[in-house]
Amino acid sequence: MTVESTAPRKPRRSSGTKRTSARRTPQQQSSEPQLVQLLTPEGERVEHPEYEIDLTPEELRGLYRDMVLTRRFDAEATSLQRQGELGLWASLLGQEAAQIGSGRALHDDDYVFPTYREHGVAWVRGVDPTNLLGMFRGVNHGGWDPGANNFHLYTIVIGSQTLHAVGYAMGVAKDGADSAVIAYFGDGASSQGDVAESFTFAAVYNAPVVFFCQNNQWAISEPTEKQMRVPLYQRAQGYGFPGVRVDGNDVLACLAVTRSALARARRGEGPMLVEAFTYRMGAHTTSDDPTKYRADEETESWRAKDPILRLRRLLEREGHADEAYFTGLEEESEALGRRVREAVRAMPDPDRLAIFDHVYADGSALVDEERAQFAAYQASFADSADSAEGGK
Amino acid sequence: MTVESTAPRKPRRSSGTKRTSARRTPQQQSSEPQLVQLLTPEGERVEHPEYEIDLTPEELRGLYRDMVLTRRFDAEATSLQRQGELGLWASLLGQEAAQIGSGRALHDDDYVFPTYREHGVAWVRGVDPTNLLGMFRGVNHGGWDPGANNFHLYTIVIGSQTLHAVGYAMGVAKDGADSAVIAYFGDGASSQGDVAESFTFAAVYNAPVVFFCQNNQWAISEPTEKQMRVPLYQRAQGYGFPGVRVDGNDVLACLAVTRSALARARRGEGPMLVEAFTYRMGAHTTSDDPTKYRADEETESWRAKDPILRLRRLLEREGHADEAYFTGLEEESEALGRRVREAVRAMPDPDRLAIFDHVYADGSALVDEERAQFAAYQASFADSADSAEGGK
Amino acid sequence: MAVQKLPLAKAINESLRKALETDPKVLIMGEDVGKLGGVFRVTDGLQKDFGEGRVIDTPLAESGIVGTAIGLALRGYRPVVEIQFDGFVFPAYDQIVTQLAKMHARALGKIKMPVVIRIPYGGGIGAVEHHSESPEALFAHVAGLKIVSPSTSSDAYWMMQQAILSDDPVIFFEPKRRYWDKSEVDPEAIPGPLHKARVALSGSDLTLAAYGPMVKVCLEAAAAAAEEGKSLEVLDLRSISPIDFDTVQTSVEKTGRLVVVHEAPVFYGSGAEIAARVTERCFYHLEAPVLRVGGFHAPYPPARLEDEYLPGLDRVLDAVDRSLAY
Amino acid sequence: MAVQKLPLAKAINESLRKALETDPKVLIMGEDVGKLGGVFRVTDGLQKDFGEGRVIDTPLAESGIVGTAIGLALRGYRPVVEIQFDGFVFPAYDQIVTQLAKMHARALGKIKMPVVIRIPYGGGIGAVEHHSESPEALFAHVAGLKIVSPSTSSDAYWMMQQAILSDDPVIFFEPKRRYWDKSEVDPEAIPGPLHKARVALSGSDLTLAAYGPMVKVCLEAAAAAAEEGKSLEVLDLRSISPIDFDTVQTSVEKTGRLVVVHEAPVFYGSGAEIAARVTERCFYHLEAPVLRVGGFHAPYPPARLEDEYLPGLDRVLDAVDRSLAY
Ligand SMILES: Cc1ncc(C[n+]2csc(CCOP(=O)(O)OP(=O)(O)O)c2C)c(N)n1
Ligand SMILES: Cc1ncc(C[n+]2csc(CCOP(=O)(O)OP(=O)(O)O)c2C)c(N)n1
Ligand SMILES: [Mg+2]
Ligand SMILES: [Mg+2]
């Protein structure tokens, strides 16, 4: 079934350019677009003419487990930040369905280009969650091996990874390989020139790439009206490939639509844009204070569409999981939390001389010289090495 | 009347990413889109349901005169380049209708942001053609007063002026002024991130700007298939404003469509994209050799759609101009050519110390110091000042 | 506003407020500058008081922000643009160096570009990648831009006033780890010229030259050195392009020794230009080569290494010792 | 290919051809590099011989070109990217400095970025704005990039081979006004290291250091000076990041005097880094401050002024005289 958006927003006035009263007010944005949904907030399965999904109870439980564990991991990271173990955390709370659904659509040989918030995708790719925390703790800038799980490093400069994804997909096509690439980005990122250029390159080279936008309604404090006037998925068409909006809180729909888009890419039919309509339930990061800019009611209204709750309702209604299952999962969650907590606390600070590592693959006389000077400088403090402090 | 494109192109294969044979070939580009035409290549008036134009014979002759004089000026510049008077020239040959039609749609208080090829627009804005030649002769980088004719300097870095246009239009809206802005750019430019960002900003702020793309089929040696897979005008919709393709060799249609788009912007209804479907009849610039990359037949087929010829046919058919008129215009053209030739030859080289002028509006101790040093250095050659040569 | 002690961030906020009050053409633009007041709250409360037409939340696109600011300047506005962090200015680099910097010259003076680009810069706040960089040299090499960086609240306030009044584009590098440092601002003061250096501390044995976040470190180093009987002069350069070489020269002619300190990597950094030019101007006065203390030729490291990477008291004193040893 | 005299542009063409032949992972990408062979014909004939899958005409978007090249490198390709002119690299600046330069370090070495960015640079060809710039210092300040510039056909050929073989990103600045200068290329030669400077002319009174287009000017200046009995040593630095300071130091310890020459503006230019570091290394050997000859702090001027703007024979000799006068 194609339903009206589950997320009608209060209209906001566009800022900055109020016209004189003689002018007509801007045309209203076209009425809320249709979005693909296969599971309602109440946990009921619905049909869609184009997208369908047929999952075993085990697979359904698998999606549920992924979402629950991801949320648990995310909560642990948030609390580790509060405890000072992490410098920062970017929570995915509310976006579990978009990430688990799209992530579970991937084949092993597909390649993922995430932003900095795709902890759920990392999870389904098999990246050890602890690895994700290094950069937030400040011990590295990422540093996991992207090739190990076909999961690229987190990219912070908004939008730049979409071009890497397209280039990678061009390479996949050149190799004649039967895989696809997925590029994650946000509603805010859609304004970056790099994202537009990635659409152009993908279209021109017919690259096997799926652009997966998690429209979580906010780019830090800016609502989507500050980035676009019409729903983002419509942008694809103007570049010559299809776009679709999916209920981003519906893990089944996200899985079905992404699967279909990836299959299309693998068949050589080129790129596709998937806009997952979802919501950032928490702060932008632990540094952010959303009470400055958004209303509690909005957040509350989205709580009713919680992605985990609706799948739980389905599992319960269809009898795919019993109390023992949920309790067991609860325990598994807590164990994961503990494991992550312990692993983070045990994470050593990097060696000071690591500053000079990996600047170049082929080495550099300059880096060698600076490293040697710095080592000598440090050594000059002899036993009292700790007195070489910073400048704060 | 809405007609099929006057310019069916031979399909070209997208390059670089041939897929394995197991893959389906890319979907064919949707069939050639409709384009607004009001005057056929044979010089016959046709009707269009949305766009109409009613011009007096004098106005029609005015458009004709603009196009003829622009072409004459352009030819003179090309030959001045051959004679070594100019370092380079970017000819507008073939694009006269797109430029004169859109240019004549402007009000005095509208503002123009050109690329480097809008000599026809400059003409209708009243910029002295000689002024355009300074940068091609190498005596300045533009240097006319943009405010004098609301015609900004030529911009060479592809696409950047579209953002300036949107910013200017945001200012117009802020002022509550009843004017509009037009941003010219090319088919190649459409791939630049800046152009996409200008679409986003224009949409979000509902800025009174018309994006006028002269799709002349080529970006130096690259055909439009290297920039896009579907007609460009369709891109606007995905950003939330309308786009239309117009026969760029039809001065009446270009005038009518641009007028309508500007009026819309002035009414506060926001941006619009006009794609003028035209052809670069000459080389990219005098440095270019199009025989390396395109077929004569293509150029020939476009010659039949010449923008000037078709308006002449209309004038003749409808008896709006007689032989005496055409002869008089011929003489006026020659006079313009002479005047430009003489003016260019008389253009003095700038003073050497002009290097240091206008680096800053508020001055700079550094520039002052370098200027003084350079002047002293020059003076050290005493009377033999000419011996201070360059490094070639 | 009365004479008062203000955090540096608040001093900028007050300066922006004054500019918005004084000149209706002044605009604030950037990501999250509106309701949120910017991620460092530097524009806090301004949208509330001056409206969405003056304090503009922009799309997330730095090239678009600077490009439209250029257009607004052409229309007679005076945009003050915020780039959220140092590491995010690069998407706007093309608009800054090929358009903003050159427009005035391209038009033979017929166009002016009164655009201020505010960039919180530098490290020391334990941030993730791209949030701690010092890219000033990448702009200072480009003619047509003026580059400044205040180190005190008073300078932050007054230099921002002057930057907004300037008809040239000014890149205003704000030392983000000093945002919370309080010092006195006198809104009735008569400020000196924008591009003039300041003798922050008089001394006779050696000159330390710095700007922005490193001025404080240099003053601390001077205090430590004083305890060992060494008299260091500390210059707060304030302007990175142009540089007030006259003031540096005067100081170096007195002390005979110069150490330049900045957070940015030493290689091709501002210290190179200062060393080269001062050596030329003061060749016979220098008792030692100009020494440079700064970042390494390496990406800014993860937060847990930044105290090693950033020039601190000891690294400055080490250079002082090396210079004095000549 | 036999030993032969080739124009510098053709030497690069032959080098690219060899790389395409040797390694199926090598790709050429850029605007108009295909049928046209690039606006300077450096890629002439390559698409014809290697196909559209290896020699790729890209959309007109520099950030897109470099960004997709990064992705291709992640997939195991070795893209050689052409930026059409110096002044058009800036839209790609963000991808170059925040992604390309840092990816290897970000991944703790688990990713390599064998991407070459070719940029025809510098003036002297009478071009319009943005076609004559020398932006090398704007890249050299950034760790993670290697920057080179050949001055002879042989170096053009061999340095391109080495750049393509390098697992680090290399920005290859091609001295466009020397494209048509012929000199000998031996395809069987064994080249020295990519980042080593070359003594182009031995001398004893003063060292001239240059790279790319200015090497020729320095050699001419040395010839002119020789007629006046002055013996100048000319160094072709070849590498702009890193810089082979050992070779410069050796030379300056011998001559006691150094003049650095480049087209780029002097202010914050590569001459600053060289002057600063050489002064530190050779403090007691220098008879005069390191002098710099280069562009002014002004936009590159219109073509009719470029002979004034560009450092020529006389400006180099003027600096030589000033240095010798110390
Ligand atoms: C080029 C760039 N500009 C600014 C920022 C600062 N910044 C980090 S996240 C963010 C908002 C991103 O919003 P969106 O794309 O919607 O992703 P979300 O955070 O909602 O997942 C901004 C402005 C950045 N990281 N990169
Ligand atoms: C940023 C940038 N990249 C490359 C160039 C070199 N260049 C000049 S014109 C041109 C092609 C432009 O094509 P199009 O936009 O279609 O305009 P046209 O020349 O056809 O009018 C190119 C690549 C440039 N000027 N700016
Ligand atoms: Mg978002
Ligand atoms: Mg074109």
PDB file of N, CA, C and O in Angstrom, chain A residues 113-136:
ATOM      1  N   PHE A 113      29.505   3.342   1.510  1.00  0.00           N
ATOM      2  CA  PHE A 113      30.131   4.614   1.867  1.00  0.00           C
ATOM      3  C   PHE A 113      29.216   5.344   2.847  1.00  0.00           C
ATOM      4  O   PHE A 113      28.203   5.907   2.461  1.00  0.00           O
ATOM      5  N   PRO A 114      29.581   5.307   4.135  1.00  0.00           N
ATOM      6  CA  PRO A 114      28.708   5.888   5.162  1.00  0.00           C
ATOM      7  C   PRO A 114      29.014   7.366   5.415  1.00  0.00           C
ATOM      8  O   PRO A 114      30.031   7.886   4.953  1.00  0.00           O
ATOM      9  N   THR A 115      28.128   8.038   6.154  1.00  0.00           N
ATOM     10  CA  THR A 115      28.478   9.319   6.774  1.00  0.00           C
ATOM     11  C   THR A 115      29.143   8.973   8.108  1.00  0.00           C
ATOM     12  O   THR A 115      29.942   8.044   8.143  1.00  0.00           O
ATOM     13  N   TYR A 116      28.747   9.652   9.156  1.00  0.00           N
ATOM     14  CA  TYR A 116      29.329   9.425  10.483  1.00  0.00           C
ATOM     15  C   TYR A 116      28.277   8.846  11.420  1.00  0.00           C
ATOM     16  O   TYR A 116      28.466   8.805  12.618  1.00  0.00           O
ATOM     17  N   ARG A 117      27.115   8.492  10.865  1.00  0.00           N
ATOM     18  CA  ARG A 117      26.017   8.100  11.745  1.00  0.00           C
ATOM     19  C   ARG A 117      25.534   6.678  11.438  1.00  0.00           C
ATOM     20  O   ARG A 117      24.553   6.219  12.001  1.00  0.00           O
ATOM     21  N   GLU A 118      26.204   5.961  10.536  1.00  0.00           N
ATOM     22  CA  GLU A 118      25.678   4.672  10.067  1.00  0.00           C
ATOM     23  C   GLU A 118      26.134   3.512  10.945  1.00  0.00           C
ATOM     24  O   GLU A 118      26.621   2.485  10.468  1.00  0.00           O
ATOM     25  N   HIS A 119      25.925   3.644  12.242  1.00  0.00           N
ATOM     26  CA  HIS A 119      26.352   2.583  13.151  1.00  0.00           C
ATOM     27  C   HIS A 119      25.573   1.302  12.909  1.00  0.00           C
ATOM     28  O   HIS A 119      26.098   0.205  13.085  1.00  0.00           O
ATOM     29  N   GLY A 120      24.336   1.450  12.494  1.00  0.00           N
ATOM     30  CA  GLY A 120      23.518   0.268  12.215  1.00  0.00           C
ATOM     31  C   GLY A 120      24.001  -0.462  10.973  1.00  0.00           C
ATOM     32  O   GLY A 120      24.011  -1.695  10.918  1.00  0.00           O
ATOM     33  N   VAL A 121      24.395   0.288   9.984  1.00  0.00           N
ATOM     34  CA  VAL A 121      24.913  -0.338   8.768  1.00  0.00           C
ATOM     35  C   VAL A 121      26.238  -1.028   9.078  1.00  0.00           C
ATOM     36  O   VAL A 121      26.493  -2.151   8.632  1.00  0.00           O
ATOM     37  N   ALA A 122      27.068  -0.331   9.854  1.00  0.00           N
ATOM     38  CA  ALA A 122      28.340  -0.936  10.253  1.00  0.00           C
ATOM     39  C   ALA A 122      28.087  -2.281  10.946  1.00  0.00           C
ATOM     40  O   ALA A 122      28.776  -3.266  10.687  1.00  0.00           O
ATOM     41  N   TRP A 123      27.091  -2.265  11.803  1.00  0.00           N
ATOM     42  CA  TRP A 123      26.734  -3.484  12.539  1.00  0.00           C
ATOM     43  C   TRP A 123      26.412  -4.640  11.604  1.00  0.00           C
ATOM     44  O   TRP A 123      26.962  -5.738  11.735  1.00  0.00           O
ATOM     45  N   VAL A 124      25.564  -4.390  10.635  1.00  0.00           N
ATOM     46  CA  VAL A 124      25.193  -5.507   9.748  1.00  0.00           C
ATOM     47  C   VAL A 124      26.342  -5.888   8.809  1.00  0.00           C
ATOM     48  O   VAL A 124      26.378  -7.006   8.304  1.00  0.00           O
ATOM     49  N   ARG A 125      27.274  -4.971   8.605  1.00  0.00           N
ATOM     50  CA  ARG A 125      28.443  -5.323   7.797  1.00  0.00           C
ATOM     51  C   ARG A 125      29.437  -6.149   8.586  1.00  0.00           C
ATOM     52  O   ARG A 125      30.434  -6.609   8.034  1.00  0.00           O
ATOM     53  N   GLY A 126      29.233  -6.232   9.886  1.00  0.00           N
ATOM     54  CA  GLY A 126      30.152  -7.004  10.701  1.00  0.00           C
ATOM     55  C   GLY A 126      31.340  -6.213  11.224  1.00  0.00           C
ATOM     56  O   GLY A 126      32.330  -6.804  11.681  1.00  0.00           O
ATOM     57  N   VAL A 127      31.260  -4.894  11.144  1.00  0.00           N
ATOM     58  CA  VAL A 127      32.329  -4.088  11.745  1.00  0.00           C
ATOM     59  C   VAL A 127      32.151  -4.156  13.263  1.00  0.00           C
ATOM     60  O   VAL A 127      31.051  -3.928  13.770  1.00  0.00           O
ATOM     61  N   ASP A 128      33.199  -4.475  13.968  1.00  0.00           N
ATOM     62  CA  ASP A 128      33.107  -4.512  15.429  1.00  0.00           C
ATOM     63  C   ASP A 128      32.720  -3.121  15.943  1.00  0.00           C
ATOM     64  O   ASP A 128      33.412  -2.148  15.673  1.00  0.00           O
ATOM     65  N   PRO A 129      31.612  -3.048  16.684  1.00  0.00           N
ATOM     66  CA  PRO A 129      31.144  -1.730  17.137  1.00  0.00           C
ATOM     67  C   PRO A 129      32.227  -0.931  17.863  1.00  0.00           C
ATOM     68  O   PRO A 129      32.286   0.289  17.744  1.00  0.00           O
ATOM     69  N   THR A 130      33.064  -1.627  18.575  1.00  0.00           N
ATOM     70  CA  THR A 130      34.116  -0.911  19.296  1.00  0.00           C
ATOM     71  C   THR A 130      34.988  -0.102  18.337  1.00  0.00           C
ATOM     72  O   THR A 130      35.445   0.990  18.660  1.00  0.00           O
ATOM     73  N   ASN A 131      35.191  -0.688  17.155  1.00  0.00           N
ATOM     74  CA  ASN A 131      36.020   0.011  16.176  1.00  0.00           C
ATOM     75  C   ASN A 131      35.466   1.372  15.813  1.00  0.00           C
ATOM     76  O   ASN A 131      36.204   2.283  15.459  1.00  0.00           O
ATOM     77  N   LEU A 132      34.134   1.467  15.855  1.00  0.00           N
ATOM     78  CA  LEU A 132      33.523   2.742  15.482  1.00  0.00           C
ATOM     79  C   LEU A 132      33.836   3.831  16.497  1.00  0.00           C
ATOM     80  O   LEU A 132      33.721   5.017  16.211  1.00  0.00           O
ATOM     81  N   LEU A 133      34.191   3.398  17.707  1.00  0.00           N
ATOM     82  CA  LEU A 133      34.303   4.373  18.788  1.00  0.00           C
ATOM     83  C   LEU A 133      35.659   5.069  18.845  1.00  0.00           C
ATOM     84  O   LEU A 133      35.807   6.092  19.495  1.00  0.00           O
ATOM     85  N   GLY A 134      36.623   4.491  18.136  1.00  0.00           N
ATOM     86  CA  GLY A 134      37.967   5.077  18.188  1.00  0.00           C
ATOM     87  C   GLY A 134      37.976   6.552  17.838  1.00  0.00           C
ATOM     88  O   GLY A 134      38.574   7.377  18.531  1.00  0.00           O
ATOM     89  N   MET A 135      37.298   6.890  16.759  1.00  0.00           N
ATOM     90  CA  MET A 135      37.337   8.295  16.333  1.00  0.00           C
ATOM     91  C   MET A 135      36.581   9.198  17.295  1.00  0.00           C
ATOM     92  O   MET A 135      36.918  10.357  17.467  1.00  0.00           O
ATOM     93  N   PHE A 136      35.537   8.638  17.927  1.00  0.00           N
ATOM     94  CA  PHE A 136      34.770   9.464  18.865  1.00  0.00           C
ATOM     95  C   PHE A 136      35.483   9.584  20.212  1.00  0.00           C
ATOM     96  O   PHE A 136      35.271  10.524  20.951  1.00  0.00           O
TER      97      PHE A 136
END
